[in-house]
mmCIF file of N, CA and C in Angstrom:
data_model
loop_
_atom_site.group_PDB
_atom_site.id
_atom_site.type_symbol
_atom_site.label_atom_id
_atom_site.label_comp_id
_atom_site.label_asym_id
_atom_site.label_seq_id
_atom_site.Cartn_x
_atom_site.Cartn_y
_atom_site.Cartn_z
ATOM 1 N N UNK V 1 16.017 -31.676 -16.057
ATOM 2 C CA UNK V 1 14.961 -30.716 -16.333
ATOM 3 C C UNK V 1 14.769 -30.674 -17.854
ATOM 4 N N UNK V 2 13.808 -30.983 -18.385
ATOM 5 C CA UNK V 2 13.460 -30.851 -19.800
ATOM 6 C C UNK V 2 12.964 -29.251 -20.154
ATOM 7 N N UNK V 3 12.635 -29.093 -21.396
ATOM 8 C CA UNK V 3 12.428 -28.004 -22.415
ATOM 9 C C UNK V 3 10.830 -27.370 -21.471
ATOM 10 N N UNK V 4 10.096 -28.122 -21.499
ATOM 11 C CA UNK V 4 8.690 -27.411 -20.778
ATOM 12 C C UNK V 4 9.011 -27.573 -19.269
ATOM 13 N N UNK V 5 9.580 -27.731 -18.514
ATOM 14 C CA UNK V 5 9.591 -27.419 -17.107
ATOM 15 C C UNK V 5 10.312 -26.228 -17.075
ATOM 16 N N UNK V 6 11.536 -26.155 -18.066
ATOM 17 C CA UNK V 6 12.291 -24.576 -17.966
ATOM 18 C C UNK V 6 11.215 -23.470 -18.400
ATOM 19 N N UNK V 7 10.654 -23.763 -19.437
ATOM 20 C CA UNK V 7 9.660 -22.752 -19.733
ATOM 21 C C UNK V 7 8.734 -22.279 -18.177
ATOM 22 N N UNK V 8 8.511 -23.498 -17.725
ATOM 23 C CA UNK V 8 7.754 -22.903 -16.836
ATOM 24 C C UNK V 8 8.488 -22.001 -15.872
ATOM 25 N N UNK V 9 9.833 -22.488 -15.656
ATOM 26 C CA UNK V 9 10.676 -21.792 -14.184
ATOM 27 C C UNK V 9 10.563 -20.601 -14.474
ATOM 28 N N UNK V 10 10.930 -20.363 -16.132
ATOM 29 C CA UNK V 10 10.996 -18.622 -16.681
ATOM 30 C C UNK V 10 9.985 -17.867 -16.375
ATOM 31 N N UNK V 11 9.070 -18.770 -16.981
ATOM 32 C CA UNK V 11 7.617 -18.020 -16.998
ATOM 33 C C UNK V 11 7.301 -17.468 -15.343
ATOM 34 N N UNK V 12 7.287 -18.747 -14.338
ATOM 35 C CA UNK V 12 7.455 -18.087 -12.676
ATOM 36 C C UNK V 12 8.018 -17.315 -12.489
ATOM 37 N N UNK V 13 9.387 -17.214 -12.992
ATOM 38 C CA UNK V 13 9.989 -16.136 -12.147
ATOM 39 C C UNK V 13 9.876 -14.779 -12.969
ATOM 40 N N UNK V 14 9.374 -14.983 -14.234
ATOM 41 C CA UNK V 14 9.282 -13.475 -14.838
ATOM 42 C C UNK V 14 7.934 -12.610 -14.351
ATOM 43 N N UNK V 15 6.612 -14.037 -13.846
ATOM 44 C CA UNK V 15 5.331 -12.915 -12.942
ATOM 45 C C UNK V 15 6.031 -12.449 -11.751
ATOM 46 N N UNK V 16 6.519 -13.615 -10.902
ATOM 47 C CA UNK V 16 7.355 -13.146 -9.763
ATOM 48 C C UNK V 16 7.951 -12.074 -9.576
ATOM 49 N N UNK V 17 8.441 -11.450 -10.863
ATOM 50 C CA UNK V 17 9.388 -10.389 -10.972
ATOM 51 C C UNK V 17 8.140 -9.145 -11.173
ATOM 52 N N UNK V 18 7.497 -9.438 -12.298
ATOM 53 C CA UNK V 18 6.552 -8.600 -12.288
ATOM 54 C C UNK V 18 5.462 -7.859 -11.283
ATOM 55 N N UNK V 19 5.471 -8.823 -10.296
ATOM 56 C CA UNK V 19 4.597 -9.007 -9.259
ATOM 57 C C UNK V 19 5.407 -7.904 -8.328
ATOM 58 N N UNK V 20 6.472 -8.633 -7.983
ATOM 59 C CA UNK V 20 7.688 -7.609 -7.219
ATOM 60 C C UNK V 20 7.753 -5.924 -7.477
ATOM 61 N N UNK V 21 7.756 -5.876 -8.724
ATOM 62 C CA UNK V 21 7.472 -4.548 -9.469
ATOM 63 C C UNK V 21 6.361 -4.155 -8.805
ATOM 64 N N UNK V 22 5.057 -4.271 -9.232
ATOM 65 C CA UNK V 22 4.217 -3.621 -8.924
ATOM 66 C C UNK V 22 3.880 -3.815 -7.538
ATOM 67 N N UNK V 23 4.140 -3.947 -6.931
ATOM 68 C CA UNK V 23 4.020 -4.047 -5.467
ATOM 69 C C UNK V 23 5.084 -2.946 -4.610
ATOM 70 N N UNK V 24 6.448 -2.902 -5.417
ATOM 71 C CA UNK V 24 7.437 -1.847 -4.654
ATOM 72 C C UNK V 24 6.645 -0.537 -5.264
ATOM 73 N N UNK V 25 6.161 -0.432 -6.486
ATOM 74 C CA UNK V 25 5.494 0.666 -7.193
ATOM 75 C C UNK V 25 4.548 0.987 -6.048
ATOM 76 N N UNK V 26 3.731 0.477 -5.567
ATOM 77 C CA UNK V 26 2.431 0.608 -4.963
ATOM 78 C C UNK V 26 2.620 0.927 -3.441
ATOM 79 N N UNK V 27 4.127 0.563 -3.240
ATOM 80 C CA UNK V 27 4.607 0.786 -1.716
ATOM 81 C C UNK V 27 5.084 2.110 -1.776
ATOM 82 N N UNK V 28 5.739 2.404 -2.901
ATOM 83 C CA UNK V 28 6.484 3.539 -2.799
ATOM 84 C C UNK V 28 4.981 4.554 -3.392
ATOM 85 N N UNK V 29 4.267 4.601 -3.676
ATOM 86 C CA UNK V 29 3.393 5.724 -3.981
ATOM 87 C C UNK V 29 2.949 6.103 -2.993
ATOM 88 N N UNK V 30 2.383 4.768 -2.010
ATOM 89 C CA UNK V 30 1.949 4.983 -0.588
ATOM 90 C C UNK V 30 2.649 6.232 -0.100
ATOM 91 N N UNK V 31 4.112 5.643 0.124
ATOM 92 C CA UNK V 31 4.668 6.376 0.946
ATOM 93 C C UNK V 31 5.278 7.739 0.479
ATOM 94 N N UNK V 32 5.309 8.149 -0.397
ATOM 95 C CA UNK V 32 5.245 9.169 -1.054
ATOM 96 C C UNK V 32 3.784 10.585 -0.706
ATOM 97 N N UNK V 33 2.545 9.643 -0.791
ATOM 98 C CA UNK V 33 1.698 10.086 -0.421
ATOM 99 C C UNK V 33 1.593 10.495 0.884
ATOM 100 N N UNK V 34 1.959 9.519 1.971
ATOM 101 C CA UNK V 34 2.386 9.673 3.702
ATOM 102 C C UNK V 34 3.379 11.100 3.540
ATOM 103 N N UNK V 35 4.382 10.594 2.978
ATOM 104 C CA UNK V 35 5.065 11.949 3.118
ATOM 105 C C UNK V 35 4.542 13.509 2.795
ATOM 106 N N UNK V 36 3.976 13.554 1.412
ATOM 107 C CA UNK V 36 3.327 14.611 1.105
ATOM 108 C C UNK V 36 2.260 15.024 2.244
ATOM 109 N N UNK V 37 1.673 14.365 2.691
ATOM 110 C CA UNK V 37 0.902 14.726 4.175
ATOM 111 C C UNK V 37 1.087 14.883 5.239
ATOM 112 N N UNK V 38 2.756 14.241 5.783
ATOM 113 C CA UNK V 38 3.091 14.646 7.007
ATOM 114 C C UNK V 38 4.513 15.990 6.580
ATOM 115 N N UNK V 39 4.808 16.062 5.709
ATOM 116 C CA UNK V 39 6.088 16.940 5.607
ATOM 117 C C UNK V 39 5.818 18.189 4.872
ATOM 118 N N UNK V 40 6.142 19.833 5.450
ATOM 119 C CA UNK V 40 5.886 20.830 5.072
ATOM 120 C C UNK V 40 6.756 20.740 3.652
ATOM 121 N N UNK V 41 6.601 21.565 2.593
ATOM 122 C CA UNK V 41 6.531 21.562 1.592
ATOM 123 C C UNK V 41 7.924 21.409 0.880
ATOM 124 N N UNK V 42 8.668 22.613 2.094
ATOM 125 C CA UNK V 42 10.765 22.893 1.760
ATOM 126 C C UNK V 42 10.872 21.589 1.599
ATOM 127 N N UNK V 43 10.808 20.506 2.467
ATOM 128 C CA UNK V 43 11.284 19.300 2.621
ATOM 129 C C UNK V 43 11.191 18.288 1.135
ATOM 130 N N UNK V 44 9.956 18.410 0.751
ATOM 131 C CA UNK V 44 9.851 17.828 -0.491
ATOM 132 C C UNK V 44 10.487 18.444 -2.530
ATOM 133 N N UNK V 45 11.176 19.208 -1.834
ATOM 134 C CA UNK V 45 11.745 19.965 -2.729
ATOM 135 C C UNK V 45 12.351 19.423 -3.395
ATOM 136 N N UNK V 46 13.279 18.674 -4.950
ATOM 137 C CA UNK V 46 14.599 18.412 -4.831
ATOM 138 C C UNK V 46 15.755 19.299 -5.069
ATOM 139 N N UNK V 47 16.795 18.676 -4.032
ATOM 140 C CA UNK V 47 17.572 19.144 -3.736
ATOM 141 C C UNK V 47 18.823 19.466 -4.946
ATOM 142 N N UNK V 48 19.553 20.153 -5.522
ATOM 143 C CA UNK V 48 19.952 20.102 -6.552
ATOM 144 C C UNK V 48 21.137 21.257 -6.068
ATOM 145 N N UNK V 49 22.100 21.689 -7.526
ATOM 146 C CA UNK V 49 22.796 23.120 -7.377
ATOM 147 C C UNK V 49 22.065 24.216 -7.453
ATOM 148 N N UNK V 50 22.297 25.072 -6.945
ATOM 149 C CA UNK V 50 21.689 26.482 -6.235
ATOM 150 C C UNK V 50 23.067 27.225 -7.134
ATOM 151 N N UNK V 51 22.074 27.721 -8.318
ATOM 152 C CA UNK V 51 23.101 28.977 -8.768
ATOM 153 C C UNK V 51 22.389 29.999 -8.771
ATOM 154 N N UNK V 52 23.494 30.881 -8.779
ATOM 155 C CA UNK V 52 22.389 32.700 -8.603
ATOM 156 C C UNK V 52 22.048 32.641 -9.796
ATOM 157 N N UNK V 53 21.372 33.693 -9.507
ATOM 158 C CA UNK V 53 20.257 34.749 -10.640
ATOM 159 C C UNK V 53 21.639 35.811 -11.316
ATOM 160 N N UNK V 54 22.055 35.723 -12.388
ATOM 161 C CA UNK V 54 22.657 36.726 -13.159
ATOM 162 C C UNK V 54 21.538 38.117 -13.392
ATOM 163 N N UNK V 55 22.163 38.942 -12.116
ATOM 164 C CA UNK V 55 21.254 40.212 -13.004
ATOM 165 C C UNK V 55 22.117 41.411 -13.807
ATOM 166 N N UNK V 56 21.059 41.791 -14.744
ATOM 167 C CA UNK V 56 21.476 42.886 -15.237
ATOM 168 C C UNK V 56 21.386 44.163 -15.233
ATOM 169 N N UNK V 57 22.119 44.719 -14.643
ATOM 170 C CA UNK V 57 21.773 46.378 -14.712
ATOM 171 C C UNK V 57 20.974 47.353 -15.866
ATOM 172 N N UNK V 58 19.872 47.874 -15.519
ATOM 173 C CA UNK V 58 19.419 48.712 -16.683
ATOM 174 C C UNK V 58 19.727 49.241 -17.488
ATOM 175 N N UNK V 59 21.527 50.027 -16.696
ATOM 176 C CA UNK V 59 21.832 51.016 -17.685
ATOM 177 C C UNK V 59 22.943 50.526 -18.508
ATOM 178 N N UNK V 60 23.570 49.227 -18.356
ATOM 179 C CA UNK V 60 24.054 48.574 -19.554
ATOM 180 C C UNK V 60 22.740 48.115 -20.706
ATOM 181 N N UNK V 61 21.651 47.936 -20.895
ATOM 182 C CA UNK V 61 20.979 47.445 -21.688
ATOM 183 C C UNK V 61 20.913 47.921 -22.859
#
């Protein structure tokens, strides 16, 4: 394999890659979108730690 055929393999596989990209991008928005339309709202929430609310009493203030 010489100097310009490698160039080319790179060059293929770096649209290839690019291509790949925007295509999982474009799958996953889809389905993102599907979801936002079939799933009530709780569901799309993220899920994370749940800490309380520190409250403060008035009459310490």
């Amino acid at each position: 394999m010489n100097f310009a055929q490698l160039l080319q393999v790179i060059g293929l596989s770096a649209l290839m890659t690019l291509l790949l990209v925007l295509f999982v991008m474009r799958v996953r928005t889809l389905a993102l979108g599907w979801l936002r339309r079939h799933l009530r709202p709780r569901h799309l929430r993220p899920v994370g730690v749940r800490r309380r609310v520190v409250r403060q009493d008035p009459e310490h203030d």
